[in-house]
């Protein structure tokens, strides 16, 4: 047991070091670069899963980087929120496995090693971000995963990709800047950057600087999480990126914004007066995001744009749950953070497989594909049903908990919005399923398409199984995250 | 302390706010992508300046222990934060500039309105259509 804390810095550092080495070692050998990246990600996944088991067995633990004890040094901690790194690593690994054949067609062979390098660095940044207990260290890890994400969007060949990456970069840099500003204010107020320590000293802060720090931090993470109305960078960036990158961005990188918001709530848990307006606005913005994202998804013709807008809708659900601040809504929001990650990565990888084989992205062009690509089509349909929140699938668990929380908090209007948004999600899911299964092919590339190779099929199949599996194991997940709630809202029930 | 001295004692914060707002103005309103990057840099500078000044103490000594040096010491930590922030800002700026180069090469302009009109032309030309 005692050696496990040492793995905390390793699961962040290993992918980053491995990533930086990738182009140096395997620049001219793309398939070796792939094997290298998959090995690094596998080791990281095993380590993060072992950390998760240790957490379940013997409770949270932490590591003082460089032997400098908190609250002076940087503290890496492993609590149920940090435990998200385990699914993060698994989804990252599966996306990497999927990438092997996908990048052959979509990325210049000379740049393939850089692609894997960026994915690994991104993974390391996400791991570090979710584990760190230090506000400034959070900013640093955030920049690591953000900058690699901007570059990953730009690896796509389409001319629109560079512009999408540029817009993503501007918004991302702005939000990082707000987080940095907030770290400066928090340090000036409390004399510490350790989140837990600063939270306990927040009462010495004046109300104005504290409100400023909270507003900057919450806005910064809201941009990263693509909460309405600061979501507008997301659809282009997620739709333009190569499919495995879309999966990583939509499933993992926006979730880092959610984790950041959870840490913000931890930091300001004692300052109820400041927190209340934030929670109220999270519910409203979340509701608008859920409704608006679902509506925008409904009118899209491009399947990846549809999935990207659906991410905006689901982020809306998650923030409704966080803002309602009841135990069931907040645990539901955290469970949905995990479940949506699995569902959306399954969807983006399946969409990537379809685009890889047919070169088509418009939903209407994909008619009749189920006959030619049965497994991929089934995965797509299954994950879409799961996304709609049909029990007993993964999408149901979080949405149900959040809905129950809305009733407990006496907010039936929020429940109504959730139901309407849910019906819209069901509508666009049915539209895609109808096109895939019940319409005759209208395109030659659909009629001549064949199923994708195993290295693409396997990740899709595993994630699709996860869409059902996480629905079946909803209760353990909810119980697992429940202890975090008391750190988030202070005295709020 | 009357209102005038209070405002004056926080002149550094006011300058930071003014810089931040002008940077935001450039970022949001300019049509040129390079100018947007400059706006971002101005905003970054304002935040760096703000954080550095929070470590300042009136009549504070540099935080170096030596014989005969006595406190109060200026806080060294904000400087360390800002140094890291500058490194990050430089890399973000360089990535942004590379992206602008690629946008210029592929879409033929760094003016946002011209780029977007090119996109519309491409749409009307249909898939595989020529450049607008």
Coordinates of C-alpha atoms in Angstrom, one line a residue:
Chain A
X1 CA 0.0 0.0 0.0
X2 CA 2.6 2.5 1.0
X3 CA 4.2 2.8 -2.4
X4 CA 1.0 3.7 -4.2
X5 CA 1.2 7.5 -3.5
X6 CA 4.4 7.5 -5.6
X7 CA 2.4 6.4 -8.6
X8 CA 0.4 9.7 -8.5
X9 CA 3.2 11.8 -10.1
X10 CA 4.1 8.9 -12.4
X11 CA 0.7 8.6 -14.0
X12 CA 0.9 12.3 -14.9
X13 CA 4.6 12.3 -15.9
X14 CA 4.8 9.0 -17.7
X15 CA 2.5 9.9 -20.6
X16 CA 4.1 13.4 -20.9
X17 CA 7.7 12.1 -21.0
X18 CA 6.6 9.2 -23.3
X19 CA 4.8 11.7 -25.5
X20 CA 7.8 14.0 -25.8
X21 CA 10.0 11.1 -26.7
X22 CA 7.7 9.7 -29.4
X23 CA 8.8 12.0 -32.3
X24 CA 12.5 11.7 -31.2
X25 CA 12.4 7.9 -31.3
X26 CA 9.9 7.0 -34.0
X27 CA 9.6 10.0 -36.4
X28 CA 10.1 7.9 -39.5
X29 CA 8.3 4.7 -38.2
X30 CA 4.6 5.5 -37.6
X31 CA 3.6 2.0 -36.7
X32 CA 6.3 1.8 -34.0
X33 CA 5.2 5.2 -32.7
X34 CA 1.7 3.7 -32.4
X35 CA 3.0 0.7 -30.5
X36 CA 5.0 2.9 -28.2
X37 CA 2.1 5.2 -27.5
X38 CA -0.2 2.3 -26.8
X39 CA 2.3 0.7 -24.4
X40 CA 2.8 4.0 -22.5
X41 CA -1.0 4.5 -22.3
X42 CA -1.5 0.8 -21.2
X43 CA 1.0 1.2 -18.4
X44 CA -0.6 4.4 -17.3
X45 CA -4.1 2.8 -17.5
X46 CA -2.9 -0.2 -15.4
X47 CA -1.4 2.2 -12.8
X48 CA -4.5 4.4 -12.7
X49 CA -6.7 1.4 -12.3
X50 CA -4.5 0.1 -9.5
X51 CA -4.8 3.5 -7.8
X52 CA -8.5 3.3 -8.1
X53 CA -8.6 -0.1 -6.4
X54 CA -6.3 1.3 -3.7
X55 CA -8.7 4.2 -3.2
X56 CA -11.7 1.8 -3.0
X57 CA -9.8 -0.4 -0.6
X58 CA -8.2 2.1 1.8
X59 CA -9.6 5.6 1.2
X60 CA -8.1 8.8 -0.3
X61 CA -4.3 9.4 -0.2
X62 CA -1.9 12.1 -1.3
X63 CA 1.6 12.7 -2.4
X64 CA 3.9 15.7 -1.6
X65 CA 5.8 16.5 -4.8
X66 CA 9.5 16.8 -4.2
X67 CA 9.1 16.0 -0.5
X68 CA 7.8 19.6 0.1
X69 CA 4.8 19.1 2.4
X70 CA 1.5 20.8 1.8
X71 CA 0.6 23.6 2.2
X72 CA 3.9 24.9 0.9
X73 CA 4.7 22.2 -1.7
X74 CA 2.5 20.9 -4.4
X75 CA 0.1 18.2 -3.3
X76 CA -1.2 15.5 -5.6
X77 CA -4.3 13.8 -4.1
X78 CA -6.4 10.9 -5.0
X79 CA -10.0 11.2 -4.1
X80 CA -13.2 10.0 -5.9
X81 CA -12.9 13.1 -8.2
X82 CA -9.3 12.3 -9.1
X83 CA -10.3 8.7 -9.6
X84 CA -11.8 9.9 -12.9
X85 CA -8.3 9.5 -14.3
X86 CA -8.9 5.7 -14.5
X87 CA -11.7 6.0 -17.1
X88 CA -9.8 8.9 -18.7
X89 CA -6.8 6.6 -19.3
X90 CA -9.0 3.8 -20.6
X91 CA -10.8 6.0 -23.1
X92 CA -7.4 7.6 -24.1
X93 CA -5.9 4.1 -24.6
X94 CA -8.9 3.0 -26.7
X95 CA -8.8 6.1 -28.8
X96 CA -5.1 5.5 -29.4
X97 CA -5.7 1.9 -30.5
X98 CA -8.5 3.2 -32.8
X99 CA -6.1 5.9 -34.3
X100 CA -3.7 3.4 -35.9
X101 CA -5.7 2.8 -39.1
X102 CA -7.6 6.1 -38.9
X103 CA -4.5 8.3 -39.1
X104 CA -3.1 6.3 -42.0
X105 CA -5.7 8.0 -44.2
X106 CA -6.2 11.3 -42.4
X107 CA -2.7 12.5 -41.3
X108 CA 0.6 12.9 -43.2
X109 CA 2.8 9.9 -42.3
X110 CA 5.7 12.3 -41.4
X111 CA 3.4 13.9 -38.7
X112 CA 1.9 10.7 -37.3
X113 CA 4.5 10.5 -34.5
X114 CA 3.7 14.1 -33.5
X115 CA 0.0 13.1 -33.4
X116 CA 0.7 10.3 -30.9
X117 CA 3.0 12.6 -28.9
X118 CA 0.2 15.2 -28.6
X119 CA -2.3 12.6 -27.5
X120 CA 0.0 11.3 -24.8
X121 CA 0.9 14.8 -23.5
X122 CA -2.8 15.6 -23.5
X123 CA -3.5 12.4 -21.4
X124 CA -0.7 13.3 -19.0
X125 CA -2.0 16.8 -18.6
X126 CA -5.5 15.6 -17.9
X127 CA -4.2 13.1 -15.3
X128 CA -2.2 15.8 -13.5
X129 CA -5.1 18.3 -13.6
X130 CA -7.5 15.9 -12.0
X131 CA -5.1 14.9 -9.3
X132 CA -3.5 18.1 -8.2
X133 CA -4.6 19.8 -5.0
X134 CA -2.7 23.0 -5.9
X135 CA -4.5 25.9 -7.7
X136 CA -1.5 27.1 -9.7
X137 CA -0.4 23.6 -10.5
X138 CA -4.0 23.1 -11.9
X139 CA -3.4 26.1 -14.2
X140 CA -0.1 24.5 -15.5
X141 CA -1.7 21.1 -16.1
X142 CA -4.7 22.8 -17.7
X143 CA -2.3 24.6 -20.2
X144 CA -0.6 21.2 -20.9
X145 CA -3.8 19.5 -21.9
X146 CA -5.3 22.6 -23.6
X147 CA -2.3 23.5 -25.8
X148 CA -2.0 19.9 -26.9
X149 CA -5.7 19.9 -27.6
X150 CA -5.5 23.0 -29.8
X151 CA -2.7 21.4 -31.7
X152 CA -4.6 18.1 -32.0
X153 CA -7.6 19.9 -33.6
X154 CA -5.2 21.4 -36.1
X155 CA -3.8 17.9 -37.1
X156 CA -6.9 17.4 -39.3
X157 CA -6.3 18.1 -43.0
X158 CA -9.5 20.1 -43.7
X159 CA -8.8 23.8 -44.1
X160 CA -11.5 24.6 -41.6
X161 CA -9.5 22.8 -38.9
X162 CA -6.8 25.5 -38.5
X163 CA -9.5 28.2 -38.1
X164 CA -11.4 26.0 -35.6
X165 CA -8.2 25.3 -33.7
X166 CA -7.4 29.0 -33.7
X167 CA -10.8 30.0 -32.2
X168 CA -10.5 27.2 -29.7
X169 CA -7.1 28.5 -28.8
X170 CA -8.3 32.1 -28.2
X171 CA -11.2 31.0 -26.0
X172 CA -9.0 28.5 -24.2
X173 CA -6.2 30.9 -23.6
X174 CA -8.7 33.5 -22.3
X175 CA -10.2 30.9 -19.8
X176 CA -6.7 29.8 -18.7
X177 CA -5.9 33.5 -18.1
X178 CA -8.9 33.9 -15.8
X179 CA -7.8 30.8 -13.8
X180 CA -4.3 32.2 -13.5
X181 CA -5.7 35.6 -12.4
X182 CA -7.9 33.8 -9.8
X183 CA -4.9 31.8 -8.5
X184 CA -3.1 35.2 -8.0
X185 CA -6.1 36.7 -6.2
X186 CA -6.5 33.6 -4.0
X187 CA -2.8 33.6 -3.1
X188 CA -3.0 37.3 -2.3
X189 CA -6.0 36.8 -0.1
X190 CA -5.1 33.6 1.8
X191 CA -1.3 33.3 1.4
X192 CA -1.6 29.7 0.1
X193 CA -2.3 28.0 -3.2
X194 CA -3.3 24.6 -1.7
X195 CA -7.0 24.3 -2.4
X196 CA -7.9 22.6 0.8
X197 CA -5.8 25.0 2.8
X198 CA -7.1 28.1 1.0
X199 CA -10.7 26.8 1.5
X200 CA -10.1 26.7 5.3
X201 CA -8.7 30.3 5.2
X202 CA -11.3 31.8 2.9
X203 CA -13.0 33.5 5.8
X204 CA -10.1 36.0 6.2
X205 CA -10.7 37.2 2.6
X206 CA -12.7 40.3 1.9
X207 CA -16.0 39.6 0.1
X208 CA -15.1 41.7 -3.0
X209 CA -11.8 39.9 -3.8
X210 CA -13.3 36.6 -3.0
X211 CA -16.2 37.2 -5.3
X212 CA -13.8 38.3 -8.0
X213 CA -11.7 35.2 -7.6
X214 CA -14.8 33.0 -7.6
X215 CA -16.2 34.7 -10.7
X216 CA -13.0 34.4 -12.6
X217 CA -12.4 30.8 -11.7
X218 CA -16.0 29.7 -12.4
X219 CA -16.0 31.5 -15.8
X220 CA -12.6 30.1 -16.7
X221 CA -13.7 26.5 -16.1
X222 CA -17.1 27.1 -17.6
X223 CA -15.4 28.1 -20.9
X224 CA -13.2 24.9 -20.7
X225 CA -16.3 22.8 -20.0
X226 CA -18.3 24.6 -22.8
X227 CA -21.2 25.7 -20.6
X228 CA -23.7 27.8 -22.4
X229 CA -23.2 30.7 -23.4
X230 CA -19.4 30.2 -23.7
X231 CA -19.8 27.0 -25.6
X232 CA -19.5 28.5 -29.1
X233 CA -15.9 27.4 -29.7
X234 CA -16.8 23.7 -29.1
X235 CA -18.8 22.5 -32.2
X236 CA -16.4 23.6 -34.8
X237 CA -13.3 22.4 -32.9
X238 CA -14.8 19.0 -32.0
X239 CA -16.3 18.4 -35.5
X240 CA -13.2 19.5 -37.4
X241 CA -10.8 17.4 -35.4
X242 CA -9.8 13.8 -36.4
X243 CA -12.3 11.3 -35.0
X244 CA -10.1 9.9 -32.2
X245 CA -9.3 13.5 -31.2
X246 CA -13.0 14.4 -31.2
X247 CA -13.6 11.4 -28.8
X248 CA -10.8 12.6 -26.5
X249 CA -12.0 16.3 -26.6
X250 CA -15.7 15.6 -26.1
X251 CA -15.3 12.8 -23.7
X252 CA -12.4 13.9 -21.6
X253 CA -11.1 17.5 -22.2
X254 CA -14.5 19.2 -21.5
X255 CA -14.9 17.0 -18.4
X256 CA -11.7 18.6 -17.1
X257 CA -13.7 21.8 -17.0
X258 CA -16.3 20.0 -14.9
X259 CA -13.6 18.7 -12.5
X260 CA -12.2 22.3 -12.3
X261 CA -15.7 23.5 -11.4
X262 CA -15.9 20.8 -8.7
X263 CA -12.5 22.1 -7.3
X264 CA -13.9 25.6 -7.4
X265 CA -16.9 24.6 -5.3
X266 CA -14.5 22.9 -2.9
X267 CA -12.4 26.0 -2.6
X268 CA -15.4 28.3 -1.9
X269 CA -17.4 25.7 0.1
X270 CA -17.2 27.9 3.2
X271 CA -18.4 31.1 1.4
X272 CA -22.1 30.3 1.1
X273 CA -23.2 33.8 0.3
X274 CA -20.9 33.8 -2.7
X275 CA -21.6 30.3 -3.8
X276 CA -25.4 30.7 -3.9
X277 CA -25.5 33.1 -6.9
X278 CA -23.0 30.8 -8.7
X279 CA -25.1 27.7 -8.1
X280 CA -28.3 29.5 -9.3
X281 CA -26.7 30.6 -12.5
X282 CA -25.2 27.1 -13.1
X283 CA -28.7 25.7 -13.0
X284 CA -30.1 28.3 -15.4
X285 CA -27.2 28.2 -17.8
X286 CA -27.2 24.4 -17.6
X287 CA -30.8 24.3 -18.5
X288 CA -30.4 26.7 -21.4
X289 CA -27.4 24.7 -22.6
X290 CA -29.3 21.4 -22.4
X291 CA -32.2 22.8 -24.4
X292 CA -30.1 24.9 -26.8
X293 CA -27.5 22.2 -27.4
X294 CA -30.2 19.5 -28.0
X295 CA -32.1 21.8 -30.4
X296 CA -28.9 22.7 -32.3
X297 CA -28.0 19.0 -32.5
X298 CA -31.4 18.3 -34.0
X299 CA -31.0 20.7 -36.9
X300 CA -27.4 19.5 -37.8
X301 CA -26.9 17.5 -41.0
X302 CA -23.3 16.7 -40.2
X303 CA -23.1 13.7 -37.8
X304 CA -20.0 15.0 -36.0
X305 CA -21.5 18.5 -35.5
X306 CA -24.6 16.8 -34.2
X307 CA -22.5 14.9 -31.7
X308 CA -20.6 18.0 -30.7
X309 CA -23.8 20.0 -30.0
X310 CA -25.0 17.0 -28.0
X311 CA -21.9 17.4 -25.8
X312 CA -23.1 21.0 -25.1
X313 CA -26.5 19.6 -24.1
X314 CA -25.0 17.0 -21.8
X315 CA -22.6 19.5 -20.2
X316 CA -25.8 21.4 -19.5
X317 CA -27.2 18.4 -17.6
X318 CA -24.1 18.1 -15.6
X319 CA -24.1 21.7 -14.5
X320 CA -27.8 21.6 -13.7
X321 CA -26.9 18.7 -11.3
X322 CA -24.0 20.6 -9.8
X323 CA -26.0 23.8 -9.4
X324 CA -29.0 22.1 -7.8
X325 CA -26.7 21.2 -4.9
X326 CA -28.7 18.4 -3.5
X327 CA -27.0 15.1 -2.8
X328 CA -28.8 13.1 -5.4
X329 CA -28.4 15.8 -8.2
X330 CA -24.7 16.3 -7.5
X331 CA -23.8 12.6 -7.4
X332 CA -25.9 12.3 -10.6
X333 CA -23.9 15.0 -12.2
X334 CA -20.6 13.3 -11.3
X335 CA -21.9 9.9 -12.5
X336 CA -23.1 11.5 -15.8
X337 CA -19.6 13.1 -16.2
X338 CA -18.2 9.5 -16.4
X339 CA -21.1 8.0 -18.3
X340 CA -21.2 10.7 -20.9
X341 CA -17.5 10.3 -21.4
X342 CA -18.0 6.6 -22.3
X343 CA -21.1 7.2 -24.4
X344 CA -19.7 10.1 -26.4
X345 CA -16.3 8.5 -27.0
X346 CA -18.2 5.4 -28.4
X347 CA -20.3 7.7 -30.6
X348 CA -17.3 9.7 -32.0
X349 CA -15.3 6.6 -32.6
X350 CA -18.2 5.0 -34.4
X351 CA -18.7 8.1 -36.5
X352 CA -15.0 8.1 -37.2
X353 CA -15.2 4.5 -38.4
X354 CA -18.1 5.4 -40.7
X355 CA -16.3 8.5 -42.1
X356 CA -13.1 6.4 -42.5
X357 CA -14.9 3.8 -44.7
X358 CA -17.4 6.0 -46.6
X359 CA -15.9 9.5 -46.5
X360 CA -19.4 10.7 -45.8
X361 CA -20.4 12.9 -42.9
X362 CA -24.0 13.9 -43.6
X363 CA -26.6 11.9 -41.9
X364 CA -28.8 11.7 -45.0
X365 CA -25.9 10.2 -47.0
X366 CA -25.5 7.4 -44.5
X367 CA -28.8 5.7 -45.3
X368 CA -28.8 2.0 -45.4
X369 CA -25.3 1.7 -43.9
X370 CA -26.4 -0.9 -41.3
X371 CA -26.3 -3.6 -44.0
X372 CA -22.7 -2.9 -45.0
X373 CA -21.3 -2.0 -41.5
X374 CA -23.5 -3.9 -39.1
X375 CA -21.2 -3.8 -36.0
X376 CA -20.4 -0.1 -36.3
X377 CA -24.0 0.8 -37.0
X378 CA -25.2 -1.2 -34.1
X379 CA -22.6 0.5 -31.8
X380 CA -23.8 3.9 -33.1
X381 CA -27.5 3.1 -32.5
X382 CA -26.8 1.5 -29.1
X383 CA -24.8 4.4 -27.9
X384 CA -27.4 6.9 -29.2
X385 CA -30.1 5.0 -27.3
X386 CA -27.9 5.2 -24.2
X387 CA -27.4 8.9 -24.8
X388 CA -31.1 9.5 -24.8
X389 CA -31.3 8.1 -21.3
X390 CA -33.3 5.0 -21.9
X391 CA -33.1 2.7 -18.8
X392 CA -31.1 0.6 -18.0
X393 CA -28.4 2.3 -20.1
X394 CA -25.6 4.5 -18.8
X395 CA -27.2 7.8 -19.9
X396 CA -30.2 7.0 -17.6
X397 CA -28.3 6.9 -14.3
X398 CA -27.1 10.5 -14.1
X399 CA -30.2 12.1 -15.7
X400 CA -32.5 10.2 -13.4
X401 CA -30.5 11.3 -10.3
X402 CA -30.4 14.9 -11.5
X403 CA -34.2 14.8 -12.2
X404 CA -34.9 13.5 -8.7
X405 CA -32.6 16.2 -7.4
X406 CA -34.6 18.8 -9.3
X407 CA -37.8 17.6 -7.6
X408 CA -36.1 17.5 -4.2
X409 CA -34.9 21.1 -4.6
X410 CA -38.4 22.1 -5.5
X411 CA -37.5 23.1 -9.1
X412 CA -40.1 21.4 -11.4
X413 CA -39.4 23.9 -14.2
X414 CA -35.8 22.5 -14.4
X415 CA -37.3 19.0 -14.6
X416 CA -39.6 20.1 -17.4
X417 CA -36.6 21.5 -19.3
X418 CA -34.7 18.3 -18.8
X419 CA -37.6 16.2 -20.1
X420 CA -38.0 18.4 -23.2
X421 CA -34.3 18.3 -23.9
X422 CA -34.4 14.5 -23.4
X423 CA -37.1 14.1 -26.0
X424 CA -35.2 16.2 -28.5
X425 CA -32.1 14.0 -27.9
X426 CA -34.4 11.0 -28.5
X427 CA -35.7 12.6 -31.7
X428 CA -32.2 13.1 -33.3
X429 CA -31.1 9.7 -32.1
X430 CA -34.1 8.1 -33.8
X431 CA -33.4 10.1 -37.0
X432 CA -29.8 8.7 -37.2
X433 CA -31.0 5.1 -36.4
X434 CA -33.8 5.4 -38.9
X435 CA -31.3 6.5 -41.6
X436 CA -28.8 3.7 -40.8
X437 CA -31.3 0.9 -40.5
X438 CA -34.6 1.6 -42.3
X439 CA -33.7 3.5 -45.4
X440 CA -32.3 2.3 -48.7
X441 CA -28.7 3.4 -49.6
X442 CA -28.5 6.5 -51.7
X443 CA -24.7 6.7 -52.1
X444 CA -22.3 4.4 -53.9
X445 CA -19.7 4.6 -51.1
X446 CA -22.3 3.3 -48.7
X447 CA -23.4 0.5 -50.9
X448 CA -19.7 -0.6 -51.3
X449 CA -18.6 0.0 -47.7
X450 CA -17.1 -2.8 -45.7
X451 CA -16.7 -3.2 -41.9
X452 CA -13.7 -1.5 -40.3
X453 CA -10.7 -3.5 -39.2
X454 CA -10.5 -5.0 -35.7
X455 CA -8.2 -2.3 -34.3
X456 CA -11.0 0.1 -34.8
X457 CA -13.9 -2.2 -34.0
X458 CA -12.5 -3.4 -30.7
X459 CA -12.4 0.1 -29.0
X460 CA -15.9 0.8 -30.3
X461 CA -17.2 -2.5 -29.0
X462 CA -15.6 -2.1 -25.6
X463 CA -17.0 1.5 -25.2
X464 CA -20.4 0.4 -26.4
X465 CA -20.4 -2.4 -23.8
X466 CA -19.5 0.3 -21.3
X467 CA -22.7 2.1 -22.3
X468 CA -24.7 -0.8 -20.9
X469 CA -22.3 -1.8 -18.2
X470 CA -22.2 1.6 -16.5
X471 CA -26.0 1.7 -16.6
X472 CA -26.1 -1.7 -14.7
X473 CA -23.5 -0.5 -12.2
X474 CA -25.0 2.9 -11.6
X475 CA -25.5 2.3 -7.9
X476 CA -21.9 1.5 -7.0
X477 CA -20.7 4.5 -9.0
X478 CA -23.2 6.8 -7.2
X479 CA -22.1 5.5 -3.8
X480 CA -18.5 5.9 -4.8
X481 CA -18.7 9.6 -5.5
X482 CA -21.1 10.3 -2.6
X483 CA -18.4 11.2 0.0
X484 CA -17.2 14.1 -2.2
X485 CA -20.5 16.0 -1.8
X486 CA -19.9 17.2 1.7
X487 CA -16.7 19.0 0.5
X488 CA -18.5 20.8 -2.2
X489 CA -21.3 22.9 -0.7
X490 CA -20.4 23.4 2.9
X491 CA -23.7 23.7 4.8
X492 CA -26.0 23.4 1.8
X493 CA -28.0 20.2 2.2
Chain B
X1 CA -7.5 57.3 4.6
X2 CA -9.7 59.4 2.3
X3 CA -11.1 58.3 -1.0
X4 CA -8.4 59.9 -3.1
X5 CA -5.5 58.2 -1.4
X6 CA -7.4 54.9 -1.4
X7 CA -7.8 55.1 -5.2
X8 CA -4.2 56.2 -5.6
X9 CA -2.8 53.4 -3.4
X10 CA -4.5 50.9 -5.8
X11 CA -3.3 52.6 -9.0
X12 CA -1.4 49.4 -10.0
X13 CA -4.7 47.5 -9.9
X14 CA -6.4 50.1 -11.9
X15 CA -3.7 50.0 -14.5
X16 CA -4.0 46.2 -14.7
X17 CA -7.8 46.5 -15.2
X18 CA -7.4 49.1 -17.9
X19 CA -4.8 46.9 -19.7
X20 CA -7.1 43.9 -19.3
X21 CA -10.1 45.7 -20.8
X22 CA -8.1 47.2 -23.7
X23 CA -6.7 43.7 -24.5
X24 CA -10.2 42.2 -24.3
X25 CA -11.4 45.0 -26.7
X26 CA -8.7 44.2 -29.2
X27 CA -9.4 40.5 -28.9
X28 CA -13.1 40.8 -29.4
X29 CA -13.5 43.6 -32.0
X30 CA -10.5 43.2 -34.3
X31 CA -11.1 41.4 -37.6
X32 CA -7.4 40.5 -38.1
X33 CA -6.3 37.3 -36.5
X34 CA -2.8 38.6 -35.7
X35 CA -4.4 41.5 -33.9
X36 CA -6.5 39.1 -31.9
X37 CA -3.3 37.4 -30.7
X38 CA -1.9 40.8 -29.8
X39 CA -5.1 41.5 -27.8
X40 CA -4.6 38.2 -26.0
X41 CA -1.0 39.1 -25.2
X42 CA -2.1 42.5 -23.8
X43 CA -4.6 40.7 -21.5
X44 CA -1.9 38.2 -20.4
X45 CA 0.4 41.1 -19.6
X46 CA -2.2 42.8 -17.5
X47 CA -2.8 39.6 -15.4
X48 CA 1.0 39.1 -15.0
X49 CA 1.4 42.7 -13.9
X50 CA -1.4 42.3 -11.4
X51 CA 0.0 39.2 -9.9
X52 CA 3.5 40.6 -9.6
X53 CA 2.2 43.7 -7.8
X54 CA 0.3 41.6 -5.3
X55 CA 3.7 40.3 -4.0
X56 CA 4.9 43.8 -3.5
X57 CA 5.2 45.3 0.1
X58 CA 5.9 49.0 0.7
X59 CA 9.6 49.3 1.8
X60 CA 10.0 45.5 1.5
X61 CA 13.4 44.0 1.0
X62 CA 14.1 41.4 -1.7
X63 CA 13.5 38.0 -0.2
X64 CA 17.2 37.0 0.1
X65 CA 18.5 36.1 3.5
X66 CA 21.9 37.6 4.3
X67 CA 23.7 39.1 7.3
X68 CA 22.1 42.5 8.2
X69 CA 19.0 42.1 6.0
X70 CA 15.8 42.4 7.8
X71 CA 12.1 42.1 6.8
X72 CA 9.5 42.8 5.7
X73 CA 10.3 40.9 2.6
X74 CA 8.5 41.1 -0.7
X75 CA 6.7 37.8 -1.5
X76 CA 8.7 35.9 -4.1
X77 CA 6.0 33.4 -5.0
X78 CA 3.9 35.6 -7.3
X79 CA 7.1 36.2 -9.4
X80 CA 7.5 32.4 -9.8
X81 CA 3.9 32.1 -10.8
X82 CA 4.3 34.8 -13.4
X83 CA 7.5 33.3 -14.8
X84 CA 5.6 30.1 -15.4
X85 CA 2.7 32.1 -16.9
X86 CA 5.1 33.9 -19.3
X87 CA 6.5 30.6 -20.5
X88 CA 3.0 29.3 -21.1
X89 CA 2.0 32.5 -22.8
X90 CA 5.0 32.4 -25.2
X91 CA 4.2 28.8 -26.2
X92 CA 0.5 29.6 -26.7
X93 CA 1.4 32.7 -28.8
X94 CA 3.8 30.7 -31.0
X95 CA 1.2 28.0 -31.6
X96 CA -1.4 30.7 -32.4
X97 CA 1.0 32.3 -34.9
X98 CA 1.7 28.9 -36.6
X99 CA -2.1 28.4 -36.9
X100 CA -2.4 31.9 -38.5
X101 CA 0.3 30.9 -41.0
X102 CA -1.6 27.8 -41.9
X103 CA -4.9 29.7 -42.2
X104 CA -3.2 32.2 -44.5
X105 CA -1.7 29.4 -46.6
X106 CA -5.0 27.4 -46.9
X107 CA -7.7 30.1 -46.8
X108 CA -5.7 33.0 -48.3
X109 CA -6.3 35.6 -45.7
X110 CA -5.9 36.5 -42.0
X111 CA -9.0 38.8 -42.0
X112 CA -11.9 37.0 -40.3
X113 CA -14.6 38.4 -42.6
X114 CA -12.7 37.5 -45.8
X115 CA -12.1 33.9 -44.5
X116 CA -15.7 33.4 -43.7
X117 CA -16.8 34.6 -47.1
X118 CA -14.4 32.1 -48.6
X119 CA -16.1 29.4 -46.6
X120 CA -19.5 30.4 -48.0
X121 CA -18.2 30.2 -51.5
X122 CA -16.9 26.8 -50.9
X123 CA -20.3 25.7 -49.6
X124 CA -22.1 26.9 -52.6
X125 CA -19.6 25.3 -54.9
X126 CA -20.5 21.9 -53.3
X127 CA -18.1 19.2 -52.3
X128 CA -14.9 19.1 -54.4
X129 CA -15.7 22.6 -55.7
X130 CA -12.9 25.1 -56.5
X131 CA -11.6 27.7 -54.1
X132 CA -13.8 30.7 -53.7

